[in-house]
Every structure is written in C-alpha cells, then in structure tokens.
Coordinates of C-alpha atoms (C1' of nucleotides) in Angstrom, one line a residue:
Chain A
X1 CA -6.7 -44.9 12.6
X2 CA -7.8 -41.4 12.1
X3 CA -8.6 -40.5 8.4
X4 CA -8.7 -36.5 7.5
X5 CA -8.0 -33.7 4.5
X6 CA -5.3 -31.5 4.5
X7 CA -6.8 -28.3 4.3
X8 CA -3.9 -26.7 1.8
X9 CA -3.4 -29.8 -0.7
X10 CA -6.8 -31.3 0.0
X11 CA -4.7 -34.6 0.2
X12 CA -6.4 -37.2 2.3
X13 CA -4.2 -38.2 5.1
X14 CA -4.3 -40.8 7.5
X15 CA -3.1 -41.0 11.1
X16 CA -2.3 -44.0 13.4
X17 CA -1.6 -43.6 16.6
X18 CA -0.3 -46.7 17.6
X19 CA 2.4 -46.6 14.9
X20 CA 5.8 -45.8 16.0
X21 CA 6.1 -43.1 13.7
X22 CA 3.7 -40.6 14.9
X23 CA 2.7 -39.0 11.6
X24 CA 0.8 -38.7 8.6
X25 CA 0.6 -40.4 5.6
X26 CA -0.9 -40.6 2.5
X27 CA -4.1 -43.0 2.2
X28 CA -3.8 -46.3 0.4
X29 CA -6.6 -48.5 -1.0
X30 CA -5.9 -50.9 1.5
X31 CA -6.6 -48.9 4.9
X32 CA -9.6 -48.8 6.8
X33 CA -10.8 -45.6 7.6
X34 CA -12.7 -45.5 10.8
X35 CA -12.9 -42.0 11.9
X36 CA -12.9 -38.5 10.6
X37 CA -12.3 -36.3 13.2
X38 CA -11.0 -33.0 11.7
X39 CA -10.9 -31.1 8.9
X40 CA -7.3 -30.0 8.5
X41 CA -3.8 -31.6 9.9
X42 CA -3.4 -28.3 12.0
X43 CA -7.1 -28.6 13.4
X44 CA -6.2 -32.1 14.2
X45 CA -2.8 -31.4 15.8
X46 CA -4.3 -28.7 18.2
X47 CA -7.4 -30.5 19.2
X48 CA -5.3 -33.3 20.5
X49 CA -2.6 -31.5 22.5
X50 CA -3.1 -32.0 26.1
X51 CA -1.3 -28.8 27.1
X52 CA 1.3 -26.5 25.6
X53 CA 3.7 -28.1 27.6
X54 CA 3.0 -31.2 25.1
X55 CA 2.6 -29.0 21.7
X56 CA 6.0 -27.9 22.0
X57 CA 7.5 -31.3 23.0
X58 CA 5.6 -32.7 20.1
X59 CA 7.1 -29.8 17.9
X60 CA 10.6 -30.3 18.8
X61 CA 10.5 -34.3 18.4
X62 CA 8.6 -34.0 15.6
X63 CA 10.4 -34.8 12.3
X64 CA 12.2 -32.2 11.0
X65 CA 13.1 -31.4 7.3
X66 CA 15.2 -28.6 7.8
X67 CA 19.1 -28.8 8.8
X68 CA 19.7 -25.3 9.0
X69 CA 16.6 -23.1 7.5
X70 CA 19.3 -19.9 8.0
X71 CA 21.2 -20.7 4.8
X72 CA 18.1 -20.1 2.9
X73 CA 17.6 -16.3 3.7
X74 CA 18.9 -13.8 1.5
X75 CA 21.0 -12.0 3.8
X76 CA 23.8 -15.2 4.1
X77 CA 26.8 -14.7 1.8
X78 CA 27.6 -18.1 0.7
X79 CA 31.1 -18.9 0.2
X80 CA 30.7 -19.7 -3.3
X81 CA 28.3 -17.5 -5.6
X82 CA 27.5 -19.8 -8.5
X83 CA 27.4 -18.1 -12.1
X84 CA 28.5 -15.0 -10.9
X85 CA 32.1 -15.9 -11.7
X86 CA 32.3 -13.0 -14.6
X87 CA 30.7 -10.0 -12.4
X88 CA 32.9 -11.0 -9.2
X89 CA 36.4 -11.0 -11.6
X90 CA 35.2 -7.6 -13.2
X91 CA 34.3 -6.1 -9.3
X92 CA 37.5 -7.3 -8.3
X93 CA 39.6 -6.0 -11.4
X94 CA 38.7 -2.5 -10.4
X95 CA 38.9 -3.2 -6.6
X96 CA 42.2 -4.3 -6.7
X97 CA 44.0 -0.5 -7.0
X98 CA 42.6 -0.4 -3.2
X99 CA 45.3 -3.7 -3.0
X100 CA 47.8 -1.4 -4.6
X101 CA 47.6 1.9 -2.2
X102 CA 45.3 3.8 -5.2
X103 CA 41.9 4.6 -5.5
X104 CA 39.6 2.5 -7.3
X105 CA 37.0 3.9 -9.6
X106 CA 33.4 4.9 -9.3
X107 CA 31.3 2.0 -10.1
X108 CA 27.7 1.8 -10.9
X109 CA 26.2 -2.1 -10.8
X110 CA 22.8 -2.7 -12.3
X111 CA 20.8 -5.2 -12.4
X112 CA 17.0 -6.8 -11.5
X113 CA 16.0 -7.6 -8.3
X114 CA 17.3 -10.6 -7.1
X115 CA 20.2 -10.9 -9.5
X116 CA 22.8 -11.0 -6.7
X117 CA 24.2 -7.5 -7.0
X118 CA 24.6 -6.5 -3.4
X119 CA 25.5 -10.4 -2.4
X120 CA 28.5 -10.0 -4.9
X121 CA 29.5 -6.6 -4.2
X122 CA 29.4 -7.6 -0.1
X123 CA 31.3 -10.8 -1.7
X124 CA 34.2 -9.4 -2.7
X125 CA 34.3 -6.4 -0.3
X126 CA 34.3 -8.7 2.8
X127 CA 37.7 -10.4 0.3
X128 CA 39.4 -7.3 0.1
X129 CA 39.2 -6.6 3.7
X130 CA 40.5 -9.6 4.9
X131 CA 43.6 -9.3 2.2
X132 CA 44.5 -5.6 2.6
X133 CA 43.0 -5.6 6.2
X134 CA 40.5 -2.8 7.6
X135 CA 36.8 -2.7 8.8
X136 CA 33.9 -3.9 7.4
X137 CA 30.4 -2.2 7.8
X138 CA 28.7 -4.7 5.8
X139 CA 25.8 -6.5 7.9
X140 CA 26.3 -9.5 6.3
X141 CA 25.9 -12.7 8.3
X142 CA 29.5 -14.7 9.4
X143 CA 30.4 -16.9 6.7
X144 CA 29.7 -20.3 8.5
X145 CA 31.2 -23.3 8.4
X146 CA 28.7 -26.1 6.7
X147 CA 30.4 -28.9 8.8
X148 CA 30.2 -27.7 12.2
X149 CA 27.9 -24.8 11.6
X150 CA 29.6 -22.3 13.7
X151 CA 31.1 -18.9 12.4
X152 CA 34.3 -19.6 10.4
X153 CA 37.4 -17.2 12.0
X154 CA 37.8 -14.1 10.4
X155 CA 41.6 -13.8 9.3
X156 CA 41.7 -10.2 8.1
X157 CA 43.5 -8.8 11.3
X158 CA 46.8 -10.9 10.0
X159 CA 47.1 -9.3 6.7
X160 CA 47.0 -5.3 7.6
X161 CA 49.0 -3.1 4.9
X162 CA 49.3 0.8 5.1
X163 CA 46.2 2.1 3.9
X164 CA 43.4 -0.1 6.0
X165 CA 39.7 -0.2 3.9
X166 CA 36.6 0.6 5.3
X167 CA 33.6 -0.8 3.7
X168 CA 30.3 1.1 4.2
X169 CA 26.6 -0.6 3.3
X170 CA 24.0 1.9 3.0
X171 CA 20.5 0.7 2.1
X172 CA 19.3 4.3 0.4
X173 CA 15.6 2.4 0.5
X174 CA 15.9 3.6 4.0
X175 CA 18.9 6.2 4.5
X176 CA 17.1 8.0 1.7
X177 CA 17.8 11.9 1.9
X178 CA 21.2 14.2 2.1
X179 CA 20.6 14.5 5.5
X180 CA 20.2 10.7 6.5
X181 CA 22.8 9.5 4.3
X182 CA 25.7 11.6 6.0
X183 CA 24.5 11.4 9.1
X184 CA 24.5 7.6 8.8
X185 CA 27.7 7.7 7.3
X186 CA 29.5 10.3 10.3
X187 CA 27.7 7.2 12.8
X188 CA 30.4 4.9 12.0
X189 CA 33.3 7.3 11.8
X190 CA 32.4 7.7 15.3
X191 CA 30.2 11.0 15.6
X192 CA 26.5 11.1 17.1
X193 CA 24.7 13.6 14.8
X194 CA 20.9 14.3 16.3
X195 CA 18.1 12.9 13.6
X196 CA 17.3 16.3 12.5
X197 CA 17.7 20.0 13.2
X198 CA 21.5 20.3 12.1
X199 CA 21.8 22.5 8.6
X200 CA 23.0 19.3 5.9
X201 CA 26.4 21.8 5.6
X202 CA 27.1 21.4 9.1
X203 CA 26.7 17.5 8.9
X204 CA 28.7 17.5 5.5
X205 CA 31.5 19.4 7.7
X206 CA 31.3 17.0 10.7
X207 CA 31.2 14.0 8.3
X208 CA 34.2 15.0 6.1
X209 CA 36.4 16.1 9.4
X210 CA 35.9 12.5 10.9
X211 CA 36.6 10.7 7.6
X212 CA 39.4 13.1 7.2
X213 CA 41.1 12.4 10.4
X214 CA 43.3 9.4 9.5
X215 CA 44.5 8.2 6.3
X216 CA 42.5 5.4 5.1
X217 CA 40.6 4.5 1.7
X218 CA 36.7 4.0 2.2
X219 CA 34.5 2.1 -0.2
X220 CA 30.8 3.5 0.3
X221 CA 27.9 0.9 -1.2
X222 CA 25.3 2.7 -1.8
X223 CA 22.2 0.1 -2.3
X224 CA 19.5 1.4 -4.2
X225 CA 21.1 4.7 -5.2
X226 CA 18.5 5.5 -7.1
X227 CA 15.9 6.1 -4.0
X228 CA 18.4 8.9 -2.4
X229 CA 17.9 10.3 -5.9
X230 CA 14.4 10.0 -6.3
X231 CA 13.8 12.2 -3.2
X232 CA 17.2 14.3 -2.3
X233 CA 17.9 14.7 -6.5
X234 CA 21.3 14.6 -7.4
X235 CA 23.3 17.2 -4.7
X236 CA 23.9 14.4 -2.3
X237 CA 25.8 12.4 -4.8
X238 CA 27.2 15.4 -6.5
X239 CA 29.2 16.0 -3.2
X240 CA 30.1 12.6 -2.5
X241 CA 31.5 12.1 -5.6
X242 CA 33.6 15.2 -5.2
X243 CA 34.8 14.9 -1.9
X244 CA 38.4 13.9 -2.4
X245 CA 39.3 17.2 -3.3
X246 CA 38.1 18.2 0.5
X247 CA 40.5 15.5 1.8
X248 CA 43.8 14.9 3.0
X249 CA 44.7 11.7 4.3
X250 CA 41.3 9.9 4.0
X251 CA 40.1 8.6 0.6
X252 CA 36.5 7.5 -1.0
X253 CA 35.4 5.5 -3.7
X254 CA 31.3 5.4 -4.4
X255 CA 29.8 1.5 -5.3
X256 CA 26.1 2.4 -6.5
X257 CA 23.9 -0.3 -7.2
X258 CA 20.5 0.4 -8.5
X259 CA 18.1 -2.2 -10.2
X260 CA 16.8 1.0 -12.2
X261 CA 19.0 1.5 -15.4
X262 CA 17.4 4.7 -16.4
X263 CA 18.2 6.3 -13.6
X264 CA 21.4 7.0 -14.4
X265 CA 20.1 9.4 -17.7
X266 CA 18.5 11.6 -15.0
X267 CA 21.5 12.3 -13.4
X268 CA 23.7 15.6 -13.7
X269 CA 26.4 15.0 -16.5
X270 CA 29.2 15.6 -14.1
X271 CA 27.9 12.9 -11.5
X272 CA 27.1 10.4 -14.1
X273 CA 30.5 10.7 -15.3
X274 CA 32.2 10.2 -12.1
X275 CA 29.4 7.9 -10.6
X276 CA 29.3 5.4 -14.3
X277 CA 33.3 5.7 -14.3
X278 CA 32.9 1.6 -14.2
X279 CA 29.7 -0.1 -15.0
X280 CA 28.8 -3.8 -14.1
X281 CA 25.6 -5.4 -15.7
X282 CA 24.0 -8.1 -13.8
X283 CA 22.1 -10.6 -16.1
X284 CA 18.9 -12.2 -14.6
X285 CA 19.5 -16.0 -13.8
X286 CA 17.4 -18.3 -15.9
X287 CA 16.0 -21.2 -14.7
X288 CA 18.9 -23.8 -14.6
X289 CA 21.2 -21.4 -13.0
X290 CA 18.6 -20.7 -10.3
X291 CA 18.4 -24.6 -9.9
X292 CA 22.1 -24.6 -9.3
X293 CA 21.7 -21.8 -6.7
X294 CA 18.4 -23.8 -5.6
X295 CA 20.9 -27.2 -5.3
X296 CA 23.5 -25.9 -3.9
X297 CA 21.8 -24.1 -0.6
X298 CA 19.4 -27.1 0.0
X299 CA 22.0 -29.4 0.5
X300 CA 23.2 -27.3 3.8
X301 CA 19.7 -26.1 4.4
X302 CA 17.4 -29.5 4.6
X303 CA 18.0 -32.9 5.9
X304 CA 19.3 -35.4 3.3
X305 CA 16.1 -36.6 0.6
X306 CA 13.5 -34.9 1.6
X307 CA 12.9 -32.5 -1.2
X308 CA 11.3 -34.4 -4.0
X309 CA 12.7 -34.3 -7.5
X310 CA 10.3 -32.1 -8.7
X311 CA 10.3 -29.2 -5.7
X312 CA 13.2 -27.4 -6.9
X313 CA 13.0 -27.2 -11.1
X314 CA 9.5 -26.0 -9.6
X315 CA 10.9 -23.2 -7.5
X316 CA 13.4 -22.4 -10.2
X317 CA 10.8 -22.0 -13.3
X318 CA 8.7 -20.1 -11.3
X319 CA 11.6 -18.0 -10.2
X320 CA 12.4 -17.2 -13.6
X321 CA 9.6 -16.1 -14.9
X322 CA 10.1 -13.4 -12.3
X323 CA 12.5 -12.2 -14.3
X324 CA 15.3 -14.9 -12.8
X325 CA 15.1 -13.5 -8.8
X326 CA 17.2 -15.5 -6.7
X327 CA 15.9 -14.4 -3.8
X328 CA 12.2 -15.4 -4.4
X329 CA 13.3 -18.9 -5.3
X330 CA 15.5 -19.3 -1.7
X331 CA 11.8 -17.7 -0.3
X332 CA 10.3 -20.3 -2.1
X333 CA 12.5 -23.0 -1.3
X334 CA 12.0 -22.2 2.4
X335 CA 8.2 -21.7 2.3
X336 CA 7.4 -24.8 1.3
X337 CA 10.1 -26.6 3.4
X338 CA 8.0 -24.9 6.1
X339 CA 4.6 -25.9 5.3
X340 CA 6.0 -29.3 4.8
X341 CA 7.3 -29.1 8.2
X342 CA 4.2 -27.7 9.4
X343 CA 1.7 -30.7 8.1
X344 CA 4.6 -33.1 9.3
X345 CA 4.9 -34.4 6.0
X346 CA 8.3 -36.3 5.2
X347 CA 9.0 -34.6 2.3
X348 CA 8.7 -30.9 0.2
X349 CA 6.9 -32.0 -2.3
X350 CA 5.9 -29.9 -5.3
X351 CA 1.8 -29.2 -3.8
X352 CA 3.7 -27.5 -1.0
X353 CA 5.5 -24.9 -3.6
X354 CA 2.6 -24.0 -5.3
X355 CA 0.9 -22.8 -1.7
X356 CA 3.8 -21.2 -0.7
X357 CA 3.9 -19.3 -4.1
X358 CA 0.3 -18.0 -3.2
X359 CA 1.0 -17.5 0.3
X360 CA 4.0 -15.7 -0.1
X361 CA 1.8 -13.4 -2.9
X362 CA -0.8 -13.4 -0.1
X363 CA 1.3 -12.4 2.6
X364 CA 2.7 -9.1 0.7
X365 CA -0.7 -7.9 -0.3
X366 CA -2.1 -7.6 2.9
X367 CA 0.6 -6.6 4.5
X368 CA 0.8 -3.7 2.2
X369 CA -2.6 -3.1 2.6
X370 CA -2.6 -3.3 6.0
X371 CA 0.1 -1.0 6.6
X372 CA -1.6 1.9 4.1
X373 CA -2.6 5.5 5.6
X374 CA -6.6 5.9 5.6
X375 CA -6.4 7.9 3.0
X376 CA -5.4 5.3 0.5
X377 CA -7.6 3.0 2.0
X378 CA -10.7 5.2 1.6
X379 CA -8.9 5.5 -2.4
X380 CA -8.2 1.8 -2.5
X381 CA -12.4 0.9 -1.4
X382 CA -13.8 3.7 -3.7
X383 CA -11.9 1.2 -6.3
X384 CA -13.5 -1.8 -5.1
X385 CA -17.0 -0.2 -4.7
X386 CA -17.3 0.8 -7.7
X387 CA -16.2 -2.3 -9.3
X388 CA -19.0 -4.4 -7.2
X389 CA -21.4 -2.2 -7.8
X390 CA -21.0 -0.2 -10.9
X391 CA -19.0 -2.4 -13.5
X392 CA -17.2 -1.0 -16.5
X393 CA -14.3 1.3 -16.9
X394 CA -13.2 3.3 -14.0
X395 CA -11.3 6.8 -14.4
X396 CA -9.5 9.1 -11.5
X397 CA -12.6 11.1 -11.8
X398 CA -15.5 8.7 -10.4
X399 CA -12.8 7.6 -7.6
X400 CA -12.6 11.0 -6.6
X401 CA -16.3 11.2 -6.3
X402 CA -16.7 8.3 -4.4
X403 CA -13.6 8.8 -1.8
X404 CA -15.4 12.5 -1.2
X405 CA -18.3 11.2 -0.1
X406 CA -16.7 7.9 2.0
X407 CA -14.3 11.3 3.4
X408 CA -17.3 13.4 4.1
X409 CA -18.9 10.1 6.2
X410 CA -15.9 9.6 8.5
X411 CA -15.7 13.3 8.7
X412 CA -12.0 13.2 7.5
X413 CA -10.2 16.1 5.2
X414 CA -10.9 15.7 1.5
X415 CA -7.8 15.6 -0.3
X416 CA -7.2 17.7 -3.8
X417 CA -8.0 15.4 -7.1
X418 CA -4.4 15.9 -7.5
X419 CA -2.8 14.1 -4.6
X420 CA -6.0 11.6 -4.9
X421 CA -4.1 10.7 -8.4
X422 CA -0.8 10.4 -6.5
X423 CA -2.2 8.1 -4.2
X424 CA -3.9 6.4 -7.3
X425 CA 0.0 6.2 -9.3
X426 CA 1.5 4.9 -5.6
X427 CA -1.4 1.9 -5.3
X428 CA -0.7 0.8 -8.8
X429 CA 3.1 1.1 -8.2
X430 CA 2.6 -1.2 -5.3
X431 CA 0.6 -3.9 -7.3
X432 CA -2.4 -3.1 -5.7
X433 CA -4.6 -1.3 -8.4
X434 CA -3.7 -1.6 -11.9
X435 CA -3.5 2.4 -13.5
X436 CA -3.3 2.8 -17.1
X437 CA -3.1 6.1 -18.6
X438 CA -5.9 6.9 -21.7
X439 CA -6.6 9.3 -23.6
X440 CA -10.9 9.5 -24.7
X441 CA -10.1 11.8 -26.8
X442 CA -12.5 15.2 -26.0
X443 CA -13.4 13.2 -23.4
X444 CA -10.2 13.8 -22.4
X445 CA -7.2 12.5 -20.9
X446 CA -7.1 10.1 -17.2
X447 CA -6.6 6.5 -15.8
X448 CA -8.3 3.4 -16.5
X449 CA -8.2 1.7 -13.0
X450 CA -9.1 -1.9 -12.0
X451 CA -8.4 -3.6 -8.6
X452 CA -4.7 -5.9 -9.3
X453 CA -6.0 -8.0 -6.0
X454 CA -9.1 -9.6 -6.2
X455 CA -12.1 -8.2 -4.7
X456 CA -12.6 -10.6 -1.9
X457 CA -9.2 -10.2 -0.6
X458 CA -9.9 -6.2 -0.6
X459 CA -13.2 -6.2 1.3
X460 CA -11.9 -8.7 4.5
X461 CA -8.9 -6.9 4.7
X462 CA -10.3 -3.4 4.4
X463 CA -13.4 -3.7 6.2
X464 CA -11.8 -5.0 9.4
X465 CA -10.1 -1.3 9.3
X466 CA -12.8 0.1 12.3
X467 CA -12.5 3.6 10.4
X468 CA -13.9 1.6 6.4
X469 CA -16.0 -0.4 8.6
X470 CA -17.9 2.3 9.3
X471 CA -18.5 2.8 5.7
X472 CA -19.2 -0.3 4.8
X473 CA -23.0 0.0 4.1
X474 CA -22.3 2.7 1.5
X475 CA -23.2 2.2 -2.0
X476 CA -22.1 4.5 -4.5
X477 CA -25.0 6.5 -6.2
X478 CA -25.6 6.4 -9.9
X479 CA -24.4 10.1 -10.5
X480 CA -20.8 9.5 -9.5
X481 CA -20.1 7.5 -12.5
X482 CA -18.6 9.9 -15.0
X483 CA -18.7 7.3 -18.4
Chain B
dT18 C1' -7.3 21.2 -38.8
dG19 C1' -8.3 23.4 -34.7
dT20 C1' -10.8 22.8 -30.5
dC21 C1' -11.9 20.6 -26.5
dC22 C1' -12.0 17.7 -22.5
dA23 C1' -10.4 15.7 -18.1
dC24 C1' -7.1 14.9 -16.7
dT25 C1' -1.5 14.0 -15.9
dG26 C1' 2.7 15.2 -14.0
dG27 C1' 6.2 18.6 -12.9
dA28 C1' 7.4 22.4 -10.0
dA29 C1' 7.1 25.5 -6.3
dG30 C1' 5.9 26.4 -2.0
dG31 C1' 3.0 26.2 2.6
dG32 C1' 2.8 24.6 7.1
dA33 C1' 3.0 21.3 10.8
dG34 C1' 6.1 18.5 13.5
dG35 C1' 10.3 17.4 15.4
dG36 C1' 14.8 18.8 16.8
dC37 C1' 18.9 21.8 17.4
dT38 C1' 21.4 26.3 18.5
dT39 C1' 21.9 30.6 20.6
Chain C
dA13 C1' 11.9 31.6 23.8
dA14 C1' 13.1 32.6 19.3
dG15 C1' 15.1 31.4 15.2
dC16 C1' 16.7 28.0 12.2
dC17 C1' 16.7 23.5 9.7
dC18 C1' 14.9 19.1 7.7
dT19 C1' 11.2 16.1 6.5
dC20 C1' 6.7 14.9 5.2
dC21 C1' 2.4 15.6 3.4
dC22 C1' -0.2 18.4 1.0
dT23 C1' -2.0 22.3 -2.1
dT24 C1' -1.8 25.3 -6.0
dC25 C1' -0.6 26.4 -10.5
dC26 C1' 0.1 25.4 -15.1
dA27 C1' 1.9 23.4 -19.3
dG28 C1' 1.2 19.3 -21.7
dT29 C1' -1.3 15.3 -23.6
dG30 C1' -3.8 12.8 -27.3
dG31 C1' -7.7 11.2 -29.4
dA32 C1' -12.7 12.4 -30.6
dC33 C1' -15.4 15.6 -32.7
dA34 C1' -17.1 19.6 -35.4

DNA sequence: TGTCCACTGGAAGGGAGGGCTT
DNA sequence: AAGCCCTCCCTTCCAGTGGACA
C-alpha cells in the first residue's frame, strides 16, 4: 500500500498495487499506511512507469471518464439548443423569405459572450440550407449522431429549389479590415485575391463580379461586426449593405452579431438603418438554464455516474456569475472532467471544478502575457516594480519614468508617453492591469493603475523573458515617483 | 470663479514592410 | 525598377477634462 497527497486537492490518496483495480482512492481510518513515496499522483505515476511504451498502455487502459470529450467544445452545434427556443423562431421568422425566393432583412443579433448567438445563428442557417438547398460556409462541426457517434448524412442535396443559399461565417475578430473581409469573402466564390497590394476598389470589383455571376441569395454572418468597425470604420459595411443595387442575379443579406450593443450608435445613420433592419437580443443564461445546457452535453460527453451531484450546479453558478457564458461552463465541465481523468479518480467531483476554474484563469493570463510585444512587457514590469518597491497610488506618469529607464537599459526605442498610455488602456483591457481614470484636481488629470494579476504570477512569467531578465536587478529610484 | 495641472483620447499623418502592377 | 496600395505601429498635435486651489 502506497499512501500519498494529491498535489491539486491536497486529498490523501492511497494506492494498492495488488488490488485489481489499479487506482487511487480515498484513505479510510481503517488502512495501514506503510509508505509515502511521492508527493503528488502525477509524481507517483511517472516515477513508476518502466518505459513510455508502458505510460501510454497505462493511459489508455486506465479508467476513463469521458465518452466523447468533443461534445463539450464550443464549436459543436448540438441538435437541440435548450432555452433558445424564442431567438431560433424569431431568426427563422425573418429567414424564411429566403424559403420563399425574397430577400430577408438585415439582422443585427446582440448579446454577451457566451449567450449562444453564433451557435444559433449557425443553427438555423445550417436548417435553411438543407430545406431550400445550397452551400454552407459555416465551420461548424457535423452534427453527429449520439448513438453511433459518427457524422449524421447531410440531406440538403435532396431538397434544392431555384434560388440555392450560400451561408458565409466570417469571424471579423480576425478578417478584420475592408480589405480582408472581401478578400475572404471573393475566396469562396472562387477567386484567389493576393494578401495585400490590390487597391480595396479592385477587390470590391472582383468580389461583386464573382458573386454576381449566377443567381443565388447569400447570407453573410459577420461575427463580431463590431471589430471590422473598430479598425476599418463604417465604409466596409456601408458597401456591403448597399451592394444589391450593383447586382443582377446574385443577392445578399448581412447577419451581424456583435456582443457590443453600443456599437451600433456609432454607426453611420444609413448603415444602422439597413444593418438594425431586424434586431435579436440574446439574454444571458442564468444558472438553471446553464445546468440544463450543463445536463444535457454531459450525458453524451462522460461515461454514465461519474460526475458527482454537486460538479455541475457548481459549474453552472460559477458560469453565471460570468454573466451566464455558456461556453465557460462547457470549459469548465471539461476541465475538470480532465483533471479527474488525470489523477485517475472515478469521479468529477466538485475540488476538481474549483482547480479547473483557476487553471483555466491561469492559463489565459500567461498566455496573454506570454504572447505581449516587449514593449508592454517593459510597461507591464514598470507596474509591478513599482508596486513592490514603491507602494501607493500609481499614475501613467511614474510608469513612464520607470519603462524609460528599463528602455534605456536594454537599449531599446523609448516610446512617446502617449502610446505608453495606449499600451496602459490595451493591458487593462486585457485584464492584466487595472486603469482607472482620476482626476487630482490641479494635480491634474491621469490613471490610477494596479496590477489585475497578482505580483508573483507577473515576476516568474516576466522575468523568464531573457530581454526583462536582463533588467531584473533594477530598482526604481525614489525620484520617479511623481505623488 | 478662474486658473492650473497632468494627463486623456481623438485625429491626422509618417514611414517601414510586404505585395502587386506596369 | 518604379509606382501604387494596404496594414501596422508609431508620433505629433491639440482640444478637452475635472477637481484642487488661490
């Protein structure tokens, strides 16, 4: 009998392995603990592998929890989208002219992150397809079959009517200027358009001409709109939602979803008008609703009882308080299920969603912070120097001394103050520094900035950059704090 | 009540890099 | 090769901000 702690739930596990069941469980006052010989189930399980040959046997035989982890990920459509019933009727209510040879309005879907939006619109784009026939562009994943688990046949090619419908996914988070968008868009009508160099009229020309060139009705989703407005303004949309006065046999119909609401007031009147023609709100879910979702998915996703009672109300209410996002209680869900699986325990128990909460929390920070330019990082340890070493409020103005002298170390360019309070406005958009505008009155006007990660997390991740490294002996003197 | 401060944030534009056309 | 275009990152300029202080 081997006795150890689980590193992540500090449970005490024991180990037997003589048992036929080759796996953990839970001490009990009755078992006599002989030997502690690691610190952590995942110490234990690579110090006695005799070769990777064996780990991977081990892994495969090992007992698993999940069925199908797949059916967890946000980017399968499930066949039936529960408590979306109202939004799916109202999406198909204006689709349906499509149905009818006409073209359906302009709609604009809001709605928070994770409220289902672009699962519902591909929903009931990937319907009309199949009834009126026509391609889809849609990336979503085939709608499987939970019996057998293979794709289910797509019947669309039986039901083709005179104007065929192509459906168009954009992401705009990535296709996210004029230039992009149509030259994504003239891609799948069939013409190769070079990354850049092409005048955006020419593209416009070569994009319309191959929509143009037999009659069909296109439905273009354009997934956070608001992105292709944030950096292109509101041209591009301007001429999409005018282009059926350029066409003859083709037609298009604009789907713009968009999480921000306000977005919409920057917009030019004429493009609002046409874009807004139809509006769809998407409430948040609250927690029982996300415990329906949560219900519904495990029971294709894991093996039959082995999610305690508590594990999904847990990923639910911590869901909700995130403002009801679907998505992060499927992440969730699945996190834990793979820790679980990880520490070969039996069953997700509700320990195993609180790590995966953190880890999950973990995981984005430092791949965020990973991933920065040097620039921000230099930005992003000025922060954390001066709250180790100089505590009290911190304005734009003694960052700005630090990252000039940290700049003037590594011999890099020394950005304006301006773009340093860009870079500031972008770290605290990402989570990473909190940014609050004062006022100090003749003091005058700035940011109040504190780390939004705590300090620990900053230094290991920064000061493994070889570049911040090199600055890592620094300490800020006295003069550069301006309050 | 007017002045002042230390910025913020919008707008315009420069220039480097990458790519296309002529 | 020259000219043109787009994108990205950055600078420069400047009006605006709002509370403390004289």
């Amino acid at each position: 009998m081997i006795h150890l702690t689980d590193k992540d739930t500090k449970m005490p596990l024991k180990y037997d392995e003589n048992s036929k069941n080759k796996n953990f469980s839970e001490v009990t006052d009755n078992d006599d603990l002989q030997y502690t010989i690691a610190s952590s189930v995942e110490d234990f399980n690579f110090n006695k592998q005799a070769s990777l040959d064996d780990l991977f046997d081990e892994l495969l035989l090992s007992n698993s929890i999940f069925k199908n982890k797949e059916f967890l990920r946000h980017t399968y459509t499930p066949e039936i989208l529960p408590h979306r019933k109202n939004e799916i009727q109202k999406l198909a209510s204006i689709l349906v002219s499509a149905v009818k040879g006409e073209i359906p309005s302009n709609i604009f879907v809001y709605g928070k992150t994770g409220t289902g939006k672009t699962v519902v619109v591909k929903y009931v784009g990937n319907g009309l397809v199949k009834k009126v026939g026509g391609k889809a562009f849609l990336k979503t994943s085939p709608t499987i079959d939970c019996n057998t688990g293979l794709p289910k046949p797509d019947l669309s090619a039986n039901l083709k009517m005179n104007m065929p419908i192509t459906f168009i996914y954009i992401n705009c988070e990535v296709v996210d200027t004029q230039y992009r968008l149509l030259s994504k868009l003239s891609e799948y009508f069939g013409q190769s358009v070079p990354l850049t160099g092409w005048p955006t009229d020419k593209i416009y020309d070569v994009f319309s001409q191959s929509l143009d060139s037999e009659k069909k009705l296109v439905i273009i989703i354009l997934d956070e709109v608001d992105q292709l407005f944030k950096k292109g303004g509101d041209d591009v949309l301007y001429n999409l939602t005018r282009i059926n006065s350029d066409l003859e046999n083709a037609k298009v119909s604009i789907i713009g979803i968009s999480n921000d609401l306000k977005f919409i007031e920057f917009l030019d009147p004429r493009v609002r008008s046409s874009l807004g023609e139809e509006e769809i709100i998407f409430p948040p879910y609250d927690a029982p609703q996300l415990m329906d979702i949560l219900e519904d998915r495990s029971k294709i996703s894991f093996n039959d009882s082995v999610i305690n009672p508590g594990v999904i109300p847990l990923c639910a209410a911590f869901a909700a308080q995130e403002h009801g996002d679907a998505r992060r209680a499927l992440d969730l869900l699945r996190t834990a299920g793979e820790i679980a699986e990880r520490q070969n325990a039996k069953k997700v128990m509700e320990p195993h969603v609180r790590i995966a909460k953190d880890r999950i929390e973990q995981d984005r920070v430092s791949e965020v912070i990973k991933t920065l330019p040097t620039q921000s990082k230099l930005i992003l340890y000025s922060v954390y120097l001066l709250e180790k070493y100089m505590p009290g409020e911190i304005i734009t103005g003694d960052v700005f001394n630090i990252y000039k002298d940290l700049s003037n170390i590594l011999k890099l360019d020394i950005l304006t103050q301006r773009r340093v309070s860009d870079l500031i406005s972008e770290l605290d958009m990402l989570g990473i520094l909190n940014a609050k505008v004062v006022s100090k009155g003749r003091y005058g006007r700035t940011r109040e900035i504190s780390l939004g990660v705590t300090p620990t997390q900053i230094k290991s991740l920064l000061e493994n950059d070889f570049k911040i490294k090199k600055v890592s002996s620094y300490v800020p003197p006295i003069q550069h704090k301006l309050v």
